[in-house]
Short mmCIF file of C-alpha atoms and ligand atoms in Angstrom, two decimals:
data_model
loop_
_atom_site.label_atom_id
_atom_site.label_comp_id
_atom_site.label_asym_id
_atom_site.label_seq_id
_atom_site.Cartn_x
_atom_site.Cartn_y
_atom_site.Cartn_z
CA UNK A 1 24.00 163.29 113.63
CA UNK A 2 23.61 164.45 109.33
CA UNK A 3 21.77 161.81 107.66
CA UNK A 4 22.43 158.88 106.30
CA UNK A 5 22.77 158.45 102.58
CA UNK A 6 20.66 155.83 100.24
CA UNK A 7 22.97 153.65 98.79
CA UNK A 8 21.90 150.33 95.96
CA UNK A 9 24.06 147.58 97.12
CA UNK A 10 24.42 144.60 95.35
CA UNK A 11 26.08 141.09 97.18
CA UNK A 12 26.67 139.40 93.82
CA UNK A 13 27.55 135.94 93.47
CA UNK A 14 30.44 133.26 94.92
CA UNK A 15 32.37 134.87 97.31
CA UNK A 16 29.97 138.41 96.81
CA UNK A 17 27.51 137.50 99.51
CA UNK A 18 30.89 136.70 102.69
CA UNK A 19 32.92 139.78 101.02
CA UNK A 20 30.45 141.98 100.91
CA UNK A 21 29.06 140.86 104.74
CA UNK A 22 32.87 141.96 105.71
CA UNK A 23 32.69 145.40 103.49
CA UNK A 24 29.59 145.96 105.94
CA UNK A 25 31.16 145.00 108.96
CA UNK A 26 33.98 147.32 108.71
CA UNK A 27 31.60 150.27 107.09
CA UNK A 28 28.90 149.90 110.49
CA UNK A 29 31.88 149.95 112.55
CA UNK A 30 33.66 152.95 111.24
CA UNK A 31 30.81 154.95 111.16
CA UNK A 32 29.44 155.53 107.66
CA UNK A 33 26.03 156.87 107.78
CA UNK A 34 24.91 154.68 104.26
CA UNK A 35 21.16 153.50 104.09
CA UNK A 36 21.69 150.54 101.68
CA UNK A 37 18.64 149.07 99.13
CA UNK A 38 19.95 145.68 98.79
CA UNK A 39 18.61 144.79 94.99
CA UNK A 40 19.19 141.41 93.53
CA UNK A 41 21.36 140.87 89.83
CA UNK A 42 23.61 138.38 88.53
CA UNK A 43 23.60 134.55 87.93
CA UNK A 44 19.80 133.86 90.18
CA UNK A 45 18.22 136.89 87.88
CA UNK A 46 20.49 135.43 84.29
CA UNK A 47 18.74 132.61 85.12
CA UNK A 48 15.26 133.62 85.53
CA UNK A 49 15.60 134.18 82.09
CA UNK A 50 16.31 138.13 81.86
CA UNK A 51 18.72 138.20 79.94
CA UNK A 52 20.75 141.65 80.78
CA UNK A 53 21.64 140.07 84.26
CA UNK A 54 19.19 143.10 86.14
CA UNK A 55 15.04 143.53 87.30
CA UNK A 56 13.55 147.06 86.08
CA UNK A 57 12.20 146.97 89.12
CA UNK A 58 16.26 147.37 90.27
CA UNK A 59 16.91 150.47 88.75
CA UNK A 60 14.07 152.45 89.74
CA UNK A 61 16.40 151.62 92.88
CA UNK A 62 19.78 152.90 91.20
CA UNK A 63 17.89 156.51 90.05
CA UNK A 64 16.73 156.94 93.67
CA UNK A 65 20.51 156.54 94.98
CA UNK A 66 22.66 156.79 92.48
CA UNK A 67 25.29 155.31 94.19
CA UNK A 68 25.82 151.63 93.98
CA UNK A 69 28.50 149.51 95.74
CA UNK A 70 28.22 145.59 93.52
CA UNK A 71 29.41 143.28 94.73
CA UNK A 72 30.68 140.77 91.59
CA UNK A 73 28.42 139.20 89.51
CA UNK A 74 28.87 135.20 87.75
CA UNK A 75 27.87 135.09 83.97
CA UNK A 76 26.63 132.18 83.15
CA UNK A 77 28.85 130.59 80.28
CA UNK A 78 27.25 129.85 76.91
CA UNK A 79 25.60 132.65 74.89
CA UNK A 80 22.47 135.22 75.16
CA UNK A 81 23.46 136.48 78.32
CA UNK A 82 24.64 140.54 78.46
CA UNK A 83 27.53 141.78 80.26
CA UNK A 84 26.09 142.97 83.09
CA UNK A 85 29.41 145.47 83.61
CA UNK A 86 28.67 146.92 80.65
CA UNK A 87 24.46 147.31 80.41
CA UNK A 88 24.93 149.53 83.83
CA UNK A 89 27.97 151.49 82.50
CA UNK A 90 26.24 152.52 79.72
CA UNK A 91 22.83 153.19 80.53
CA UNK A 92 23.68 154.66 83.62
CA UNK A 93 25.87 156.41 81.72
CA UNK A 94 29.38 156.00 83.62
CA UNK A 95 32.69 157.74 81.64
CA UNK A 96 34.34 157.48 84.20
CA UNK A 97 36.77 153.84 85.14
CA UNK A 98 39.24 154.55 88.43
CA UNK A 99 41.42 152.35 89.19
CA UNK A 100 43.38 152.87 91.73
CA UNK A 101 46.72 150.76 92.10
CA UNK A 102 49.17 150.56 94.59
CA UNK A 103 52.19 148.04 96.10
CA UNK A 104 52.44 147.21 99.27
CA UNK A 105 55.83 146.11 99.77
CA UNK A 106 57.19 144.51 101.80
CA UNK A 107 53.80 143.03 103.17
CA UNK A 108 52.53 142.22 99.82
CA UNK A 109 55.77 140.62 96.77
CA UNK A 110 55.59 143.31 94.50
CA UNK A 111 59.11 144.20 92.10
CA UNK A 112 57.40 146.98 92.45
CA UNK A 113 57.56 149.35 95.79
CA UNK A 114 56.42 152.74 96.50
CA UNK A 115 54.19 151.80 93.11
CA UNK A 116 50.82 154.55 93.28
CA UNK A 117 49.39 155.21 89.98
CA UNK A 118 45.44 156.06 89.06
CA UNK A 119 44.35 155.29 85.57
CA UNK A 120 41.26 157.31 84.74
CA UNK A 121 40.00 154.95 81.53
CA UNK A 122 37.27 156.45 79.19
CA UNK A 123 34.38 154.50 79.93
CA UNK A 124 32.10 154.43 77.06
CA UNK A 125 32.95 155.37 73.11
CA UNK A 126 36.43 154.25 71.78
CA UNK A 127 36.26 150.22 70.65
CA UNK A 128 33.50 149.57 73.10
CA UNK A 129 30.88 151.66 71.12
CA UNK A 130 30.28 147.79 69.91
CA UNK A 131 29.43 149.09 66.29
CA UNK A 132 31.29 146.10 64.04
CA UNK A 133 29.72 144.99 60.84
CA UNK A 134 30.79 142.36 57.86
CA UNK A 135 31.26 143.96 54.84
CA UNK A 136 32.91 141.27 52.79
CA UNK A 137 33.14 137.54 53.01
CA UNK A 138 36.33 138.30 54.40
CA UNK A 139 36.43 141.28 55.66
CA UNK A 140 34.43 142.81 59.25
CA UNK A 141 34.73 146.03 60.93
CA UNK A 142 34.58 147.50 64.25
CA UNK A 143 33.93 151.22 63.95
CA UNK A 144 35.88 153.08 66.44
CA UNK A 145 34.36 156.27 68.51
CA UNK A 146 36.10 159.51 70.06
CA UNK A 147 34.41 162.40 70.41
CA UNK A 148 35.23 165.84 72.09
CA UNK A 149 32.64 166.30 74.58
CA UNK A 150 33.53 162.46 75.63
CA UNK A 151 37.39 163.29 76.18
CA UNK A 152 36.36 166.60 77.81
CA UNK A 153 34.70 164.49 79.92
CA UNK A 154 37.05 162.24 80.93
CA UNK A 155 39.71 164.59 80.28
CA UNK A 156 38.87 166.52 82.77
CA UNK A 157 37.95 164.45 85.63
CA UNK A 158 41.31 163.05 85.74
CA UNK A 159 42.62 166.51 86.30
CA UNK A 160 40.04 167.52 88.65
CA UNK A 161 40.54 163.87 90.26
CA UNK A 162 44.49 164.89 90.30
CA UNK A 163 44.04 168.10 92.59
CA UNK A 164 41.80 166.59 94.17
CA UNK A 165 43.10 163.97 95.59
CA UNK A 166 47.72 166.08 96.07
CA UNK A 167 48.66 164.53 92.56
CA UNK A 168 51.43 166.52 90.98
CA UNK A 169 50.89 164.35 87.04
CA UNK A 170 48.64 163.26 84.41
CA UNK A 171 49.82 161.63 81.24
CA UNK A 172 47.78 160.92 78.70
CA UNK A 173 48.34 157.73 76.66
CA UNK A 174 47.21 157.21 72.74
CA UNK A 175 48.11 155.98 69.51
CA UNK A 176 48.28 159.48 67.56
CA UNK A 177 51.14 158.83 65.53
CA UNK A 178 48.60 155.98 64.03
CA UNK A 179 45.64 157.16 64.52
CA UNK A 180 45.73 161.14 63.85
CA UNK A 181 41.78 161.77 63.98
CA UNK A 182 40.55 159.80 66.94
CA UNK A 183 43.41 159.81 68.67
CA UNK A 184 45.26 163.24 67.97
CA UNK A 185 41.83 164.26 68.90
CA UNK A 186 41.76 163.15 72.75
CA UNK A 187 45.79 164.05 72.97
CA UNK A 188 44.26 167.68 71.74
CA UNK A 189 41.29 167.56 73.97
CA UNK A 190 43.90 166.38 76.49
CA UNK A 191 46.18 169.60 75.60
CA UNK A 192 44.16 171.84 76.17
CA UNK A 193 42.32 171.38 79.13
CA UNK A 194 45.68 170.66 80.61
CA UNK A 195 46.10 175.36 80.49
CA UNK A 196 43.36 174.74 82.61
CA UNK A 197 46.07 173.05 86.01
CA UNK A 198 49.11 174.77 85.92
CA UNK A 199 49.44 173.66 89.30
CA UNK A 200 49.55 170.22 87.66
CA UNK A 201 52.70 168.05 85.31
CA UNK A 202 51.71 167.22 81.71
CA UNK A 203 53.18 164.44 79.50
CA UNK A 204 51.17 162.61 76.62
CA UNK A 205 53.13 159.41 75.99
CA UNK A 206 52.31 156.93 72.82
CA UNK A 207 50.81 154.04 74.42
CA UNK A 208 52.68 151.39 73.29
CA UNK A 209 56.69 152.88 74.90
CA UNK A 210 54.16 153.89 77.93
CA UNK A 211 52.30 150.89 78.61
CA UNK A 212 55.65 149.23 78.46
CA UNK A 213 57.09 152.17 81.34
CA UNK A 214 54.23 151.53 83.39
CA UNK A 215 55.59 147.74 83.45
CA UNK A 216 58.85 148.67 83.73
CA UNK A 217 59.30 151.48 85.81
CA UNK A 218 55.38 152.41 87.97
CA UNK A 219 57.15 154.58 89.73
CA UNK A 220 57.34 157.35 86.92
CA UNK A 221 53.64 157.95 86.42
CA UNK A 222 50.56 159.27 88.62
CA UNK A 223 47.58 159.65 87.28
CA UNK A 224 47.35 158.30 84.00
CA UNK A 225 43.88 159.20 81.43
CA UNK A 226 43.77 156.63 77.87
CA UNK A 227 40.73 155.83 76.03
CA UNK A 228 38.62 152.58 76.79
CA UNK A 229 41.04 149.93 75.05
CA UNK A 230 44.51 150.91 76.29
CA UNK A 231 42.50 151.80 79.78
CA UNK A 232 41.39 148.07 80.07
CA UNK A 233 44.78 146.70 78.78
CA UNK A 234 46.83 149.38 81.23
CA UNK A 235 44.11 149.20 84.61
CA UNK A 236 45.11 145.04 84.63
CA UNK A 237 48.34 145.50 84.34
CA UNK A 238 48.88 148.64 87.11
CA UNK A 239 47.26 146.01 88.87
CA UNK A 240 48.91 142.99 88.74
CA UNK A 241 51.95 144.62 89.18
CA UNK A 242 51.20 145.79 92.43
CA UNK A 243 51.42 142.30 93.88
CA UNK A 244 48.05 141.64 93.25
CA UNK A 245 45.12 141.82 92.04
CA UNK A 246 42.81 141.04 94.45
CA UNK A 247 43.27 144.18 95.81
CA UNK A 248 42.69 146.82 93.82
CA UNK A 249 39.02 148.21 94.38
CA UNK A 250 37.42 150.28 91.56
CA UNK A 251 35.05 153.35 90.73
CA UNK A 252 32.38 153.55 87.58
CA UNK A 253 31.62 157.11 87.94
CA UNK A 254 28.98 159.11 86.73
CA UNK A 255 27.34 162.82 85.92
CA UNK A 256 24.74 161.23 88.18
CA UNK A 257 25.48 157.46 88.57
CA UNK A 258 28.70 155.95 90.14
CA UNK A 259 29.20 152.27 91.31
CA UNK A 260 31.65 150.73 93.02
CA UNK A 261 33.19 147.43 93.04
CA UNK A 262 36.32 145.23 93.31
CA UNK A 263 38.10 144.10 90.14
CA UNK A 264 38.01 141.07 90.68
CA UNK A 265 34.95 138.54 90.07
CA UNK A 266 33.03 135.93 91.83
CA UNK A 267 35.42 133.46 92.27
CA UNK A 268 33.54 130.15 92.75
CA UNK A 269 35.88 127.61 93.36
CA UNK A 270 36.67 128.98 97.00
CA UNK A 271 32.94 131.05 97.15
CA UNK A 272 31.79 129.72 100.49
CA UNK A 273 34.66 129.11 102.48
CA UNK A 274 35.15 132.27 104.42
CA UNK A 275 38.68 132.74 103.07
CA UNK A 276 38.57 134.93 99.98
CA UNK A 277 40.29 138.84 100.91
CA UNK A 278 37.11 141.25 100.74
CA UNK A 279 39.55 143.55 100.78
CA UNK A 280 39.19 145.08 96.38
CA UNK A 281 35.25 145.45 97.59
CA UNK A 282 36.45 147.04 100.90
CA UNK A 283 38.80 149.91 98.91
CA UNK A 284 36.34 150.18 96.11
CA UNK A 285 33.80 151.38 99.22
CA UNK A 286 36.45 153.38 100.78
CA UNK A 287 36.30 155.23 97.67
CA UNK A 288 31.79 155.24 97.65
CA UNK A 289 32.42 156.86 101.15
CA UNK A 290 34.71 159.64 99.24
CA UNK A 291 32.02 159.76 96.69
CA UNK A 292 29.56 160.52 99.25
CA UNK A 293 31.46 164.07 101.57
CA UNK A 294 32.38 161.00 103.97
CA UNK A 295 36.35 161.07 103.70
CA UNK A 296 36.97 161.29 107.39
CA UNK A 297 35.21 157.54 107.62
CA UNK A 298 36.87 156.63 104.29
CA UNK A 299 40.70 157.60 105.77
CA UNK A 300 39.92 155.60 108.92
CA UNK A 301 39.01 152.30 107.14
CA UNK A 302 42.03 153.30 104.75
CA UNK A 303 44.52 153.26 107.50
CA UNK A 304 43.46 150.85 109.50
CA UNK A 305 43.37 148.41 106.90
CA UNK A 306 46.91 149.55 105.71
CA UNK A 307 47.63 148.62 109.26
CA UNK A 308 46.40 144.85 109.52
CA UNK A 309 48.44 144.70 106.75
CA UNK A 310 51.51 145.95 108.33
CA UNK A 311 50.85 143.51 111.14
CA UNK A 312 50.95 140.88 108.82
CA UNK A 313 46.46 139.62 109.65
CA UNK A 314 46.25 137.97 106.15
CA UNK A 315 43.91 136.15 103.80
CA UNK A 316 44.85 132.70 102.38
CA UNK A 317 45.87 134.82 98.85
CA UNK A 318 48.70 137.16 100.24
CA UNK A 319 50.04 134.67 102.58
CA UNK A 320 53.43 135.60 102.92
CA UNK A 321 56.09 133.49 104.98
CA UNK A 322 58.63 135.75 105.90
CA UNK A 323 56.22 138.66 106.74
CA UNK A 324 53.02 137.04 107.36
CA UNK A 325 51.56 136.05 111.25
CA UNK A 326 48.00 135.10 111.41
CA UNK A 327 46.13 133.30 108.54
CA UNK A 328 42.63 134.74 108.70
CA UNK A 329 39.22 134.03 106.91
CA UNK A 330 37.00 136.81 105.31
CA UNK A 331 35.02 137.97 108.08
CA UNK A 332 37.98 137.58 110.61
CA UNK A 333 40.32 140.45 108.49
CA UNK A 334 37.22 142.36 109.24
CA UNK A 335 37.66 141.86 112.30
CA UNK A 336 40.88 142.72 112.81
CA UNK A 337 40.49 145.88 110.30
CA UNK A 338 37.98 146.73 112.75
CA UNK A 339 40.33 146.08 115.92
CA UNK A 340 42.91 148.97 114.33
CA UNK A 341 39.96 151.29 113.72
CA UNK A 342 41.62 154.76 114.47
CA UNK A 343 45.24 153.88 113.91
CA UNK A 344 47.73 154.65 111.29
CA UNK A 345 50.55 152.03 109.49
CA UNK A 346 54.12 153.16 109.97
CA UNK A 347 55.68 151.52 107.74
CA UNK A 348 53.41 151.40 104.65
CA UNK A 349 52.27 155.48 104.33
CA UNK A 350 49.02 155.97 105.76
CA UNK A 351 46.44 158.00 103.52
CA UNK A 352 45.18 161.20 104.03
CA UNK A 353 42.22 162.53 102.33
CA UNK A 354 41.13 166.18 101.89
CA UNK A 355 38.75 166.16 104.49
CA UNK A 356 37.06 169.17 103.24
CA UNK A 357 35.81 167.75 100.43
CA UNK A 358 31.94 167.05 101.57
CA UNK A 359 31.09 166.70 97.90
CA UNK A 360 31.62 163.51 95.41
CA UNK A 361 34.05 165.26 92.18
CA UNK A 362 31.41 167.06 89.76
CA UNK A 363 32.78 168.23 86.56
CA UNK A 364 31.08 170.79 84.35
CA UNK A 365 29.43 169.79 80.79
CA UNK A 366 30.80 170.25 78.26
CA UNK A 367 31.11 172.92 76.60
CA UNK A 368 29.14 172.84 72.83
CA UNK A 369 31.69 174.41 70.17
CA UNK A 370 30.90 176.91 67.64
CA UNK A 371 29.78 174.43 64.25
CA UNK A 372 33.15 174.57 61.67
CA UNK A 373 32.14 175.51 57.67
CA UNK A 374 31.56 172.31 56.70
CA UNK A 375 31.80 171.00 52.79
CA UNK A 376 32.45 167.66 51.25
CA UNK A 377 35.23 167.91 49.27
CA UNK A 378 34.41 163.80 47.94
CA UNK A 379 33.56 160.80 49.06
CA UNK A 380 34.70 156.92 49.98
CA UNK A 381 32.99 154.18 47.86
CA UNK A 382 33.41 151.26 49.36
CA UNK A 383 33.29 147.74 47.10
CA UNK A 384 32.53 143.96 47.92
CA UNK A 385 34.37 142.45 44.32
CA UNK A 386 36.39 138.36 44.85
CA UNK A 387 39.27 137.38 43.10
CA UNK A 388 40.01 141.30 40.72
CA UNK A 389 42.54 143.20 40.48
CA UNK A 390 42.74 146.90 41.58
CA UNK A 391 43.24 147.50 37.41
CA UNK A 392 40.76 145.74 36.27
CA UNK A 393 38.06 147.96 39.60
CA UNK A 394 39.72 151.76 37.74
CA UNK A 395 38.66 150.49 35.04
CA UNK A 396 35.87 150.50 34.79
CA UNK A 397 35.38 153.34 38.39
CA UNK A 398 37.63 156.12 36.46
CA UNK A 399 34.03 157.02 34.49
CA UNK A 400 32.06 156.27 36.93
CA UNK A 401 33.62 159.60 38.09
CA UNK A 402 31.65 162.37 35.43
CA UNK A 403 32.79 165.81 35.33
CA UNK A 404 32.45 166.04 38.98
CA UNK A 405 34.28 163.51 40.93
CA UNK A 406 37.75 162.48 40.33
CA UNK A 407 39.55 158.89 40.94
CA UNK A 408 42.12 158.93 42.83
CA UNK A 409 43.01 156.05 43.81
CA UNK A 410 41.91 152.58 45.18
CA UNK A 411 43.10 151.35 48.53
CA UNK A 412 42.97 147.47 49.97
CA UNK A 413 43.04 147.57 53.71
CA UNK A 414 44.29 151.03 53.28
CA UNK A 415 47.17 150.23 51.65
CA UNK A 416 47.07 152.83 48.10
CA UNK A 417 46.96 149.78 45.18
CA UNK A 418 45.65 152.35 42.29
CA UNK A 419 47.11 153.97 40.61
CA UNK A 420 51.18 152.53 40.76
CA UNK A 421 50.15 149.48 43.33
CA UNK A 422 53.14 147.61 44.36
CA UNK A 423 52.53 143.66 43.59
CA UNK A 424 53.08 142.38 46.92
CA UNK A 425 50.01 143.81 48.43
CA UNK A 426 47.74 141.70 50.15
CA UNK A 427 44.50 142.71 48.50
CA UNK A 428 41.00 141.23 49.84
CA UNK A 429 37.77 141.37 48.48
CA UNK A 430 37.61 144.44 50.04
CA UNK A 431 38.17 147.77 47.92
CA UNK A 432 37.47 151.74 48.43
CA UNK A 433 37.56 153.51 45.76
CA UNK A 434 38.67 157.90 46.54
CA UNK A 435 36.65 160.05 44.37
CA UNK A 436 37.42 163.91 45.58
CA UNK A 437 35.78 167.14 44.07
CA UNK A 438 37.03 168.46 40.87
CA UNK A 439 35.81 171.45 41.82
CA UNK A 440 36.64 171.57 46.20
CA UNK A 441 33.55 170.68 47.10
CA UNK A 442 30.38 168.68 45.88
CA UNK A 443 26.62 168.61 46.31
CA UNK A 444 24.40 165.63 49.09
CA UNK A 445 22.69 166.01 44.97
CA UNK A 446 25.86 165.36 43.38
CA UNK A 447 27.06 162.62 45.88
CA UNK A 448 23.62 160.86 44.58
CA UNK A 449 24.53 161.01 41.16
CA UNK A 450 27.67 159.75 41.07
CA UNK A 451 25.92 156.77 43.21
CA UNK A 452 23.64 156.24 40.62
CA UNK A 453 26.11 155.44 38.29
CA UNK A 454 27.75 153.18 40.93
CA UNK A 455 25.09 151.35 40.38
CA UNK A 456 24.55 150.99 37.48
CA UNK A 457 27.87 149.21 36.85
CA UNK A 458 26.02 146.04 38.44
CA UNK A 459 29.52 146.03 41.17
CA UNK A 460 27.99 145.72 44.99
CA UNK A 461 29.02 148.85 46.71
CA UNK A 462 29.05 148.09 50.44
CA UNK A 463 29.26 151.71 51.91
CA UNK A 464 30.57 155.50 51.43
CA UNK A 465 32.14 157.20 53.81
CA UNK A 466 31.46 161.50 53.08
CA UNK A 467 34.69 163.36 52.86
CA UNK A 468 34.31 166.99 54.81
CA UNK A 469 36.36 169.44 55.39
CA UNK A 470 35.81 171.64 58.39
CA UNK A 471 37.10 174.73 58.68
CA UNK A 472 39.12 174.03 55.69
CA UNK A 473 40.70 171.37 57.24
CA UNK A 474 40.24 167.36 56.40
CA UNK A 475 38.88 165.59 58.45
CA UNK A 476 39.74 162.30 56.54
CA UNK A 477 43.03 160.90 57.04
CA UNK A 478 45.39 160.19 53.69
CA UNK A 479 45.40 156.44 52.40
CA UNK A 480 49.06 154.45 53.27
CA UNK A 481 51.03 155.25 50.14
CA UNK A 482 49.26 157.98 48.66
P1 LIG B 501 38.12 135.74 89.24
O1 LIG B 501 38.20 137.19 89.78
O2 LIG B 501 36.80 134.95 89.81
O3 LIG B 501 38.82 134.71 89.62
C1 LIG B 501 40.60 134.33 89.32
C2 LIG B 501 41.34 134.03 90.49
O4 LIG B 501 41.49 134.90 91.20
C3 LIG B 501 40.86 133.19 91.03
O5 LIG B 501 41.55 131.78 90.99
C4 LIG B 501 40.88 133.10 92.51
O6 LIG B 501 40.56 132.13 93.19
C5 LIG B 501 40.97 134.51 92.60
N1 LIG B 501 40.73 135.45 93.08
C6 LIG B 501 39.62 135.88 93.07
N2 LIG B 501 39.38 137.25 93.79
C7 LIG B 501 39.89 136.85 94.60
C8 LIG B 501 40.13 137.15 96.26
N3 LIG B 501 38.57 138.12 96.52
N4 LIG B 501 40.23 136.50 97.69
C9 LIG B 501 40.90 135.45 97.09
N5 LIG B 501 41.45 134.79 95.76
C10 LIG B 501 40.12 135.83 94.71
O7 LIG B 501 38.29 135.41 87.64
P2 LIG B 501 37.59 134.05 87.29
O8 LIG B 501 37.49 132.98 87.72
O9 LIG B 501 38.40 135.12 85.68
O10 LIG B 501 36.01 135.26 87.09
C11 LIG B 501 34.61 134.28 87.83
C12 LIG B 501 33.58 134.68 86.91
O11 LIG B 501 33.46 136.31 87.98
C13 LIG B 501 33.56 134.49 85.92
O12 LIG B 501 31.26 134.50 86.00
C14 LIG B 501 32.85 135.61 84.71
O13 LIG B 501 32.72 136.17 84.35
C15 LIG B 501 32.77 136.40 87.28
N6 LIG B 501 33.88 138.72 86.58
C16 LIG B 501 32.41 139.14 87.39
C17 LIG B 501 33.38 140.78 87.35
C18 LIG B 501 32.22 141.44 87.75
O14 LIG B 501 31.35 141.36 88.41
N7 LIG B 501 32.91 142.33 88.10
C19 LIG B 501 34.30 141.14 86.97
C20 LIG B 501 35.66 140.07 86.44
C21 LIG B 501 35.38 138.51 86.11
#
């Protein structure tokens, strides 16, 4: 008998304890070989004064087991509490959020019968890096970080997931027609890595039309890989249009640890009433079993669960007069699944997991690329100045360029307002002065000399950005209208 796999379990808040109990009933009956270590997270921990909602001792368990089955938690109202999900994701380096979204027509009403899409969302970077600043009275910014290693990890994970799960196509969604450098890098990495998976169809969608098609015609998609913010939005769209957000499970995968949970919250109004649907957490547990190399048990549970839906044994939230035969409570639903272990659905498509994959899907660390030849070819100097014109700023800032730099343009909110600005352009108190090196490149010392001259003007400079080229290719965007 193979050894039991230690996993860390949190029963959470609200409906968490009941749906976790129901999930464990099914896991045990299916013969899942797991050894749970229970930790406390969420409301009680927050209210003890631990602002992260998780105590230090719990991290020890997570580091030891590397597998976390988590019920939803309640985030207390009011300030000062950090999102536990974001903390766990970032601390454990859970770079991939995987959310299968399938419809179960005719047993769950949906406009999209046959939908079966998996969203693979990048989980650590993008605007979620959380780097925000207020720069002037009127202007705040949030820095969007996309990295090559981060993009490589998530894109490779999506292709490996597709390969392991017999999926035929991976669609990448970005907005690289606008964000040519950040989203452009993600798209380029997708094209580069895609070559290594010749058997899988590949395509790229601009996120706006891609999201619209996902909401309208989801059947054209199979696996979708996308940066963090777009993934956050489209994974909720995809779950919603299957007919019930209450049925979704998700996996947060890292290179060493992984977390599995339902996509819904702790639903306080129905807590303790034995009416919550345990399906989201149960399907997350199915993903966990595949991850820890127990695909037979995962398949048995998933097919028994499909058969339960098909037999019309439903919890209150998915009750539908036309197809439901019996409304059951949380624990009775679990018993109905247990009673069907070993059976397969006949109307819904049964699942067939790859029984040869006995280990978690792993991807190699990204290969360190050779360093490129980097040159500083200019600098953007940002100023805070209220109620003034671009011409008045140019008057002061042109001479500042000196022998080494030439002031090429001034932009406001990214739009060129000098030279030859348009009178219609609305200007805030946030100005960017773009200097280019007269001789093609400059040194750090020349930049400090330039900034010394900016200081002498008495203007309020708020930040600078070096303009660099890498192997001769400019690593910065042009101003709109430049
Ligand atoms: P929610 O998902 O808890 O509830 C939304 C609606 O869906 C409610 O009407 C609820 O009754 C219903 N619902 C949710 N899960 C259900 C289930 N399994 N069976 C039957 N009905 C179900 O979202 P919310 O009300 O916005 O949030 C409640 C709490 O959950 C908040 O404190 C929030 O911060 C937290 N939350 C936690 C997580 C997490 O831990 N991953 C995720 C989302 C929200």
